[in-house]
PDB file of C-alpha atoms in Angstrom:
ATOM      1  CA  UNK A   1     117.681 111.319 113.711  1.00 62.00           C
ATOM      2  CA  UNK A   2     115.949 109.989 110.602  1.00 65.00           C
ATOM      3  CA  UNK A   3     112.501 110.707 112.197  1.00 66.00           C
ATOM      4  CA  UNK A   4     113.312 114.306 112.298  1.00 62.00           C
ATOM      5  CA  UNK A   5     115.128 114.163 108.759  1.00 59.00           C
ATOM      6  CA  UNK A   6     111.801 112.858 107.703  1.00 59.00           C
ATOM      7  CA  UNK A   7     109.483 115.378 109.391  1.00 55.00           C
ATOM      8  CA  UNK A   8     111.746 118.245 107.951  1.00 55.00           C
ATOM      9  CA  UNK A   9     110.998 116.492 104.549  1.00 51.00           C
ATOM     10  CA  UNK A  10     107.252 116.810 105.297  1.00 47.00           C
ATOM     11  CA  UNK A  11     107.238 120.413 106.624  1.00 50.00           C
ATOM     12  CA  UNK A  12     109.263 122.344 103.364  1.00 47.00           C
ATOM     13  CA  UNK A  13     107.452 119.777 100.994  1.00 60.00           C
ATOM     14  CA  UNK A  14     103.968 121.098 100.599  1.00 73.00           C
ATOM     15  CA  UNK A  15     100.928 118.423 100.254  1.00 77.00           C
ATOM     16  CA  UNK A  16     103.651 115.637 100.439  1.00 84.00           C
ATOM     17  CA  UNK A  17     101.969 112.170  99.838  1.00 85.00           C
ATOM     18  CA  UNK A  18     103.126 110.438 103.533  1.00 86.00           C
ATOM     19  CA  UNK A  19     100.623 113.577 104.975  1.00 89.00           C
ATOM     20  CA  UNK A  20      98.375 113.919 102.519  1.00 91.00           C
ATOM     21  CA  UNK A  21      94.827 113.063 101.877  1.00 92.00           C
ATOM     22  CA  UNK A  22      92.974 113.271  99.226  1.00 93.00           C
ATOM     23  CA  UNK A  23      89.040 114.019  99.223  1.00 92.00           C
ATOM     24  CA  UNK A  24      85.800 113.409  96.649  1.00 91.00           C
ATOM     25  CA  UNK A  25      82.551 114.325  96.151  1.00 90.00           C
ATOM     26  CA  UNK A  26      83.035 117.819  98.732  1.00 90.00           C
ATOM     27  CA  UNK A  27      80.167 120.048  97.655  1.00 88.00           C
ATOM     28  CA  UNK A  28      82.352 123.020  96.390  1.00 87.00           C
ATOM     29  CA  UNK A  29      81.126 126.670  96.783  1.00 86.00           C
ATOM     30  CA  UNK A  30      82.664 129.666  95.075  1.00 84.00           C
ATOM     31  CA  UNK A  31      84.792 131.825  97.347  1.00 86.00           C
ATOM     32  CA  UNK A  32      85.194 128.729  99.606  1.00 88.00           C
ATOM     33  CA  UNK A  33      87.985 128.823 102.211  1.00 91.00           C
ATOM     34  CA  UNK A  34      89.213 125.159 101.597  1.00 91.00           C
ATOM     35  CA  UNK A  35      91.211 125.052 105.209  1.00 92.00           C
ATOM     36  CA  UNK A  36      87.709 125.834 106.992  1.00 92.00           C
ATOM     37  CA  UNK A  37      86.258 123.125 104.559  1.00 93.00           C
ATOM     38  CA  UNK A  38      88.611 120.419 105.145  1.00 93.00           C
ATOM     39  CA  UNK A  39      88.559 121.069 109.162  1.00 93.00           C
ATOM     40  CA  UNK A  40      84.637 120.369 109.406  1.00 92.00           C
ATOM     41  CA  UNK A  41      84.834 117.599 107.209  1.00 92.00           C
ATOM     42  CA  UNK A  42      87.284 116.225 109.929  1.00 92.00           C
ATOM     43  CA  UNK A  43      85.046 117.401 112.755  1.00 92.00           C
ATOM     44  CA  UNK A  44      81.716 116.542 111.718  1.00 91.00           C
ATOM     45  CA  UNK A  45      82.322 113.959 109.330  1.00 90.00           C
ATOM     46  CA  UNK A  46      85.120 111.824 110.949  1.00 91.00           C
ATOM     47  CA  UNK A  47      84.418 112.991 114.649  1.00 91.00           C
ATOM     48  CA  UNK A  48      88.246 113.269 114.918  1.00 92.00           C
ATOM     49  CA  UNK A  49      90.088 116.634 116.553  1.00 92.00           C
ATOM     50  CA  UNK A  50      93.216 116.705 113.639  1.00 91.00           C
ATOM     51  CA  UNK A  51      94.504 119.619 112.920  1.00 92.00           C
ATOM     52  CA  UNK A  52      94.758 120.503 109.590  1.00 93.00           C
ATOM     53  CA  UNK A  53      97.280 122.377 108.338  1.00 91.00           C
ATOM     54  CA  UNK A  54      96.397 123.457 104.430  1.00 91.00           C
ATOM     55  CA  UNK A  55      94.004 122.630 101.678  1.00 92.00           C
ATOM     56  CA  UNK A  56      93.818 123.263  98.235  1.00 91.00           C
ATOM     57  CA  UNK A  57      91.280 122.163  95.654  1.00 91.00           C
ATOM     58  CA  UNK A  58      91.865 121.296  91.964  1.00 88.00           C
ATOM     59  CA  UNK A  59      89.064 122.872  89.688  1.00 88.00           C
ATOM     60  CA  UNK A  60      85.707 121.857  88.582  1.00 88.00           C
ATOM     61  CA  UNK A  61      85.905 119.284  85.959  1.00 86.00           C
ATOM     62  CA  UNK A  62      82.498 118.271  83.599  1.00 87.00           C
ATOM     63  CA  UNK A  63      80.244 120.067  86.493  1.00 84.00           C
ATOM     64  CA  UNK A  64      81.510 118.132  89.627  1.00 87.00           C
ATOM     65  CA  UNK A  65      83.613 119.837  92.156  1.00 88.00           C
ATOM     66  CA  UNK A  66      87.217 119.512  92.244  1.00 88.00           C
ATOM     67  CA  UNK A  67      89.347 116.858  93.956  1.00 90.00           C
ATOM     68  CA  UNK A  68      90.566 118.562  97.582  1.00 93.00           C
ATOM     69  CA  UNK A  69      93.829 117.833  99.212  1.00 93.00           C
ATOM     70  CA  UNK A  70      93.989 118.044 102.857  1.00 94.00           C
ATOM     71  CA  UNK A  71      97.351 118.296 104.618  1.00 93.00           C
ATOM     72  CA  UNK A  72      97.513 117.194 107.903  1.00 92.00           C
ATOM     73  CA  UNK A  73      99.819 117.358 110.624  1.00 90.00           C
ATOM     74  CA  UNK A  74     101.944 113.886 110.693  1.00 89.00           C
ATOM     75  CA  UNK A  75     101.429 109.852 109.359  1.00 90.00           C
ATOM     76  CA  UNK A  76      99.543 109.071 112.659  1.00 92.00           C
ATOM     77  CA  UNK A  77      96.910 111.759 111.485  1.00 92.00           C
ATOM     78  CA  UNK A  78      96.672 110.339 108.378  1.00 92.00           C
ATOM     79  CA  UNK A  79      96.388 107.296 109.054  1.00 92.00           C
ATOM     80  CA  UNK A  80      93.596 107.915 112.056  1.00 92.00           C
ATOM     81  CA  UNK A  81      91.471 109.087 109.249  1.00 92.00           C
ATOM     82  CA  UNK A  82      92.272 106.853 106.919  1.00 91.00           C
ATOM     83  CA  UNK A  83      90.992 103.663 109.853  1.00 93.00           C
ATOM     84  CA  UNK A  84      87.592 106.000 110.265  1.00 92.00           C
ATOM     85  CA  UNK A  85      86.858 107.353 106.310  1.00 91.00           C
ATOM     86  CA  UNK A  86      84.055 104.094 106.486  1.00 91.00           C
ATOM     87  CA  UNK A  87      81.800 106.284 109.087  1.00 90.00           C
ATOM     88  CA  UNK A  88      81.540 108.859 106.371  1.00 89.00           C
ATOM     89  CA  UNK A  89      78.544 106.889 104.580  1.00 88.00           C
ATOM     90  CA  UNK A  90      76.166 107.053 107.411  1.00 87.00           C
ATOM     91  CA  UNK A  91      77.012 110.953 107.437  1.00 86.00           C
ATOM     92  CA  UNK A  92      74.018 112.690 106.079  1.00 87.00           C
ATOM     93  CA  UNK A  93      76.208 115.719 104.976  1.00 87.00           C
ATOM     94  CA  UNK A  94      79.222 113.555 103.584  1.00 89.00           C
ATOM     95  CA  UNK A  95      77.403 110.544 102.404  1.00 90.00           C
ATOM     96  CA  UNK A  96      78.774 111.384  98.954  1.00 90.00           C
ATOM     97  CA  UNK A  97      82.541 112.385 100.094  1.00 91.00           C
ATOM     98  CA  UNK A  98      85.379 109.308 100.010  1.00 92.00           C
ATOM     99  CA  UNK A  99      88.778 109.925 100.806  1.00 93.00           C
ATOM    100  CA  UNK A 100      92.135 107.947 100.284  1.00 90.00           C
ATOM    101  CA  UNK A 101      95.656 108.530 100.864  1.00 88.00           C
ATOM    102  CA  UNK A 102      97.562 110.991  97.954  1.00 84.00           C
ATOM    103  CA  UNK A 103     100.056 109.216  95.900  1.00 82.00           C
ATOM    104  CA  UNK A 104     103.707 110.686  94.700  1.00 80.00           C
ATOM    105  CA  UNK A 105     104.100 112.500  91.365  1.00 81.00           C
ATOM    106  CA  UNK A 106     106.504 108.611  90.777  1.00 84.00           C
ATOM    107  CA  UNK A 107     103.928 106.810  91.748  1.00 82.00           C
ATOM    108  CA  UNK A 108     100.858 107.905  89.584  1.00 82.00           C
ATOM    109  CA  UNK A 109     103.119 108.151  86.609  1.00 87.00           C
ATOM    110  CA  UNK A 110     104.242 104.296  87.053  1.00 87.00           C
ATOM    111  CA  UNK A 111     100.430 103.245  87.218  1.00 85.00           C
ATOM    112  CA  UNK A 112      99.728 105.159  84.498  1.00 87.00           C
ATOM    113  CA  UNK A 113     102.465 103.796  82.710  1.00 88.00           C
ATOM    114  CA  UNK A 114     101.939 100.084  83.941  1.00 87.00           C
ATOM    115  CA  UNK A 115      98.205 100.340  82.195  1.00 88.00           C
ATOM    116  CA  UNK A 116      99.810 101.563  78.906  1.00 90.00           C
ATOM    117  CA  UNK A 117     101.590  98.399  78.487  1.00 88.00           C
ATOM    118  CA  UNK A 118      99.088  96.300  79.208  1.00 88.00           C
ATOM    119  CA  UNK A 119      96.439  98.405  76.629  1.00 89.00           C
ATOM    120  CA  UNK A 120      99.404  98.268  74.074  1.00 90.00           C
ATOM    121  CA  UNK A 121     100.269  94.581  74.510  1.00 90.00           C
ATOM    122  CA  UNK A 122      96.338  93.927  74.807  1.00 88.00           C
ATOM    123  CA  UNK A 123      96.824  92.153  78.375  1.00 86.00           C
ATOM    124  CA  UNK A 124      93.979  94.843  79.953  1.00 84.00           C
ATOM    125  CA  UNK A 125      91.412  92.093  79.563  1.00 86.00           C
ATOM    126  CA  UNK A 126      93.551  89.066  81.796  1.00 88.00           C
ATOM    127  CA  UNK A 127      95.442  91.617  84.236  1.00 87.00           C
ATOM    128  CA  UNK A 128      94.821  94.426  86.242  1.00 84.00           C
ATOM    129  CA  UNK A 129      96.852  97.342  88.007  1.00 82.00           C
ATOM    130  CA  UNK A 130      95.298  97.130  92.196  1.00 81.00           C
ATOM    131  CA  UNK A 131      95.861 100.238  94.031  1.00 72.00           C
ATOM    132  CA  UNK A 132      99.358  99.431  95.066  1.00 74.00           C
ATOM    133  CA  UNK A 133     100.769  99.384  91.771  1.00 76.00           C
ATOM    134  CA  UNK A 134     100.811  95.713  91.701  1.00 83.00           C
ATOM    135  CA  UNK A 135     100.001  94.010  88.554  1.00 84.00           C
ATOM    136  CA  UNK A 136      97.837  91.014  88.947  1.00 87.00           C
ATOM    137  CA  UNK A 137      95.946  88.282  87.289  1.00 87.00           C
ATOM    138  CA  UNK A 138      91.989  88.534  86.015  1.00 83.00           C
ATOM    139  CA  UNK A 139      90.663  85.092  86.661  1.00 74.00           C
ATOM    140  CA  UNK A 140      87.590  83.950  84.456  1.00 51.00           C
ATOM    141  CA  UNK A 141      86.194  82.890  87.948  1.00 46.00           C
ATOM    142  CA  UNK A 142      87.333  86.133  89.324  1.00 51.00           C
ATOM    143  CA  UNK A 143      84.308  86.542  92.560  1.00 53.00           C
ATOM    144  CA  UNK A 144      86.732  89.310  93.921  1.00 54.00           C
ATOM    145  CA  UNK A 145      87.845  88.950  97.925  1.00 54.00           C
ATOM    146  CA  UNK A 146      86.072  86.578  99.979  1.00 50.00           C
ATOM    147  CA  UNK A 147      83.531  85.544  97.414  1.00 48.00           C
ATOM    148  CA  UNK A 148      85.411  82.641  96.099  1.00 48.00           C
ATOM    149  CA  UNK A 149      87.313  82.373  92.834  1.00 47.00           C
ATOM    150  CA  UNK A 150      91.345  82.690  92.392  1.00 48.00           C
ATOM    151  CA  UNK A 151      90.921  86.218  93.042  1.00 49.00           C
ATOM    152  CA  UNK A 152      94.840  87.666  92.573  1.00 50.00           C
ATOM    153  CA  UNK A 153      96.383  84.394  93.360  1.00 51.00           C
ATOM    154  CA  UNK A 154     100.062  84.127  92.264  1.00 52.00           C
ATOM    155  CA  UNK A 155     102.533  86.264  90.186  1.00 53.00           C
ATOM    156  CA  UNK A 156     100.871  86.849  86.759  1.00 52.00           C
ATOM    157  CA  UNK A 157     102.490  85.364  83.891  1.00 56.00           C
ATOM    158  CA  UNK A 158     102.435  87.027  80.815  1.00 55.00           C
ATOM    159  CA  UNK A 159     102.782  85.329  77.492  1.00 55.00           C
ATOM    160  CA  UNK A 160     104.368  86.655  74.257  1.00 57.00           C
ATOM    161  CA  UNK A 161     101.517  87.638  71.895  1.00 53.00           C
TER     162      UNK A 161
END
């Protein structure tokens, strides 16, 4: 009952995050139909069959094409992309394109808001806001993941200025 509670959610909510991808670096043509877009890059840049059910693409911003949302079917779409974006690089077409999953309205505006603080206290230099919305600790020996160093290791602690 709450799976189809959710996938009634999904279906009236247009470009809801748990269906939603997000896509950069699409070559962006004027008069484009974005569904037709979105399907090949599926097709010939993923090699996956997914049906896509709508795209829309923000506008041009400084001279590079907009961001594209793609709106797929269900999670298990999503996420079969998601586990096969990393063939995209040896794509000659979509060498340039990455793709993630979207985030909520909620969400975006709590990482925005999370870096705020941390410019305002003057913390942006010792922690750092990872793509989860989980604040962590900069180490001085920071190598980053698997290259050594007490890379996001512990709660951070933040003292009073």
């Amino acid at each position: 009952r709450i799976a189809k509670m959710e996938q009634a959610k999904i279906e009236t909510e247009p470009f809801s995050p748990e269906v939603t991808l997000v896509a950069t670096g699409i070559r962006q043509a004027d008069n484009e139909d974005t569904v037709s877009v979105a399907k090949a890059l599926m097709k010939d840049g993923l090699s996956l069959d997914i049906p896509v059910v709508n795209a829309m693409r923000t506008p041009r911003r400084n001279g590079r094409p907009g961001i594209m949302k793609i709106q797929l079917q269900n999670k298990d779409d999503k996420l079969k992309a998601l586990k096969t974006k990393k063939s995209l690089k040896d794509s000659k077409s979509y060498k340039k394109v990455f793709i993630r999953g979207s985030y909520s309205l909620e969400h975006r505006i709590m990482h925005s808001n999370t870096k705020l603080l941390l410019q305002a206290t003057g913390q942006q230099a010792k922690y750092f806001v990872d793509s989860s919305g989980r604040l962590k600790g900069k180490e001085e020996n920071n190598k980053g993941p698997g290259g050594g160093g007490a890379w996001g290791r512990g709660p951070p602690q933040m003292q009073q200025p």
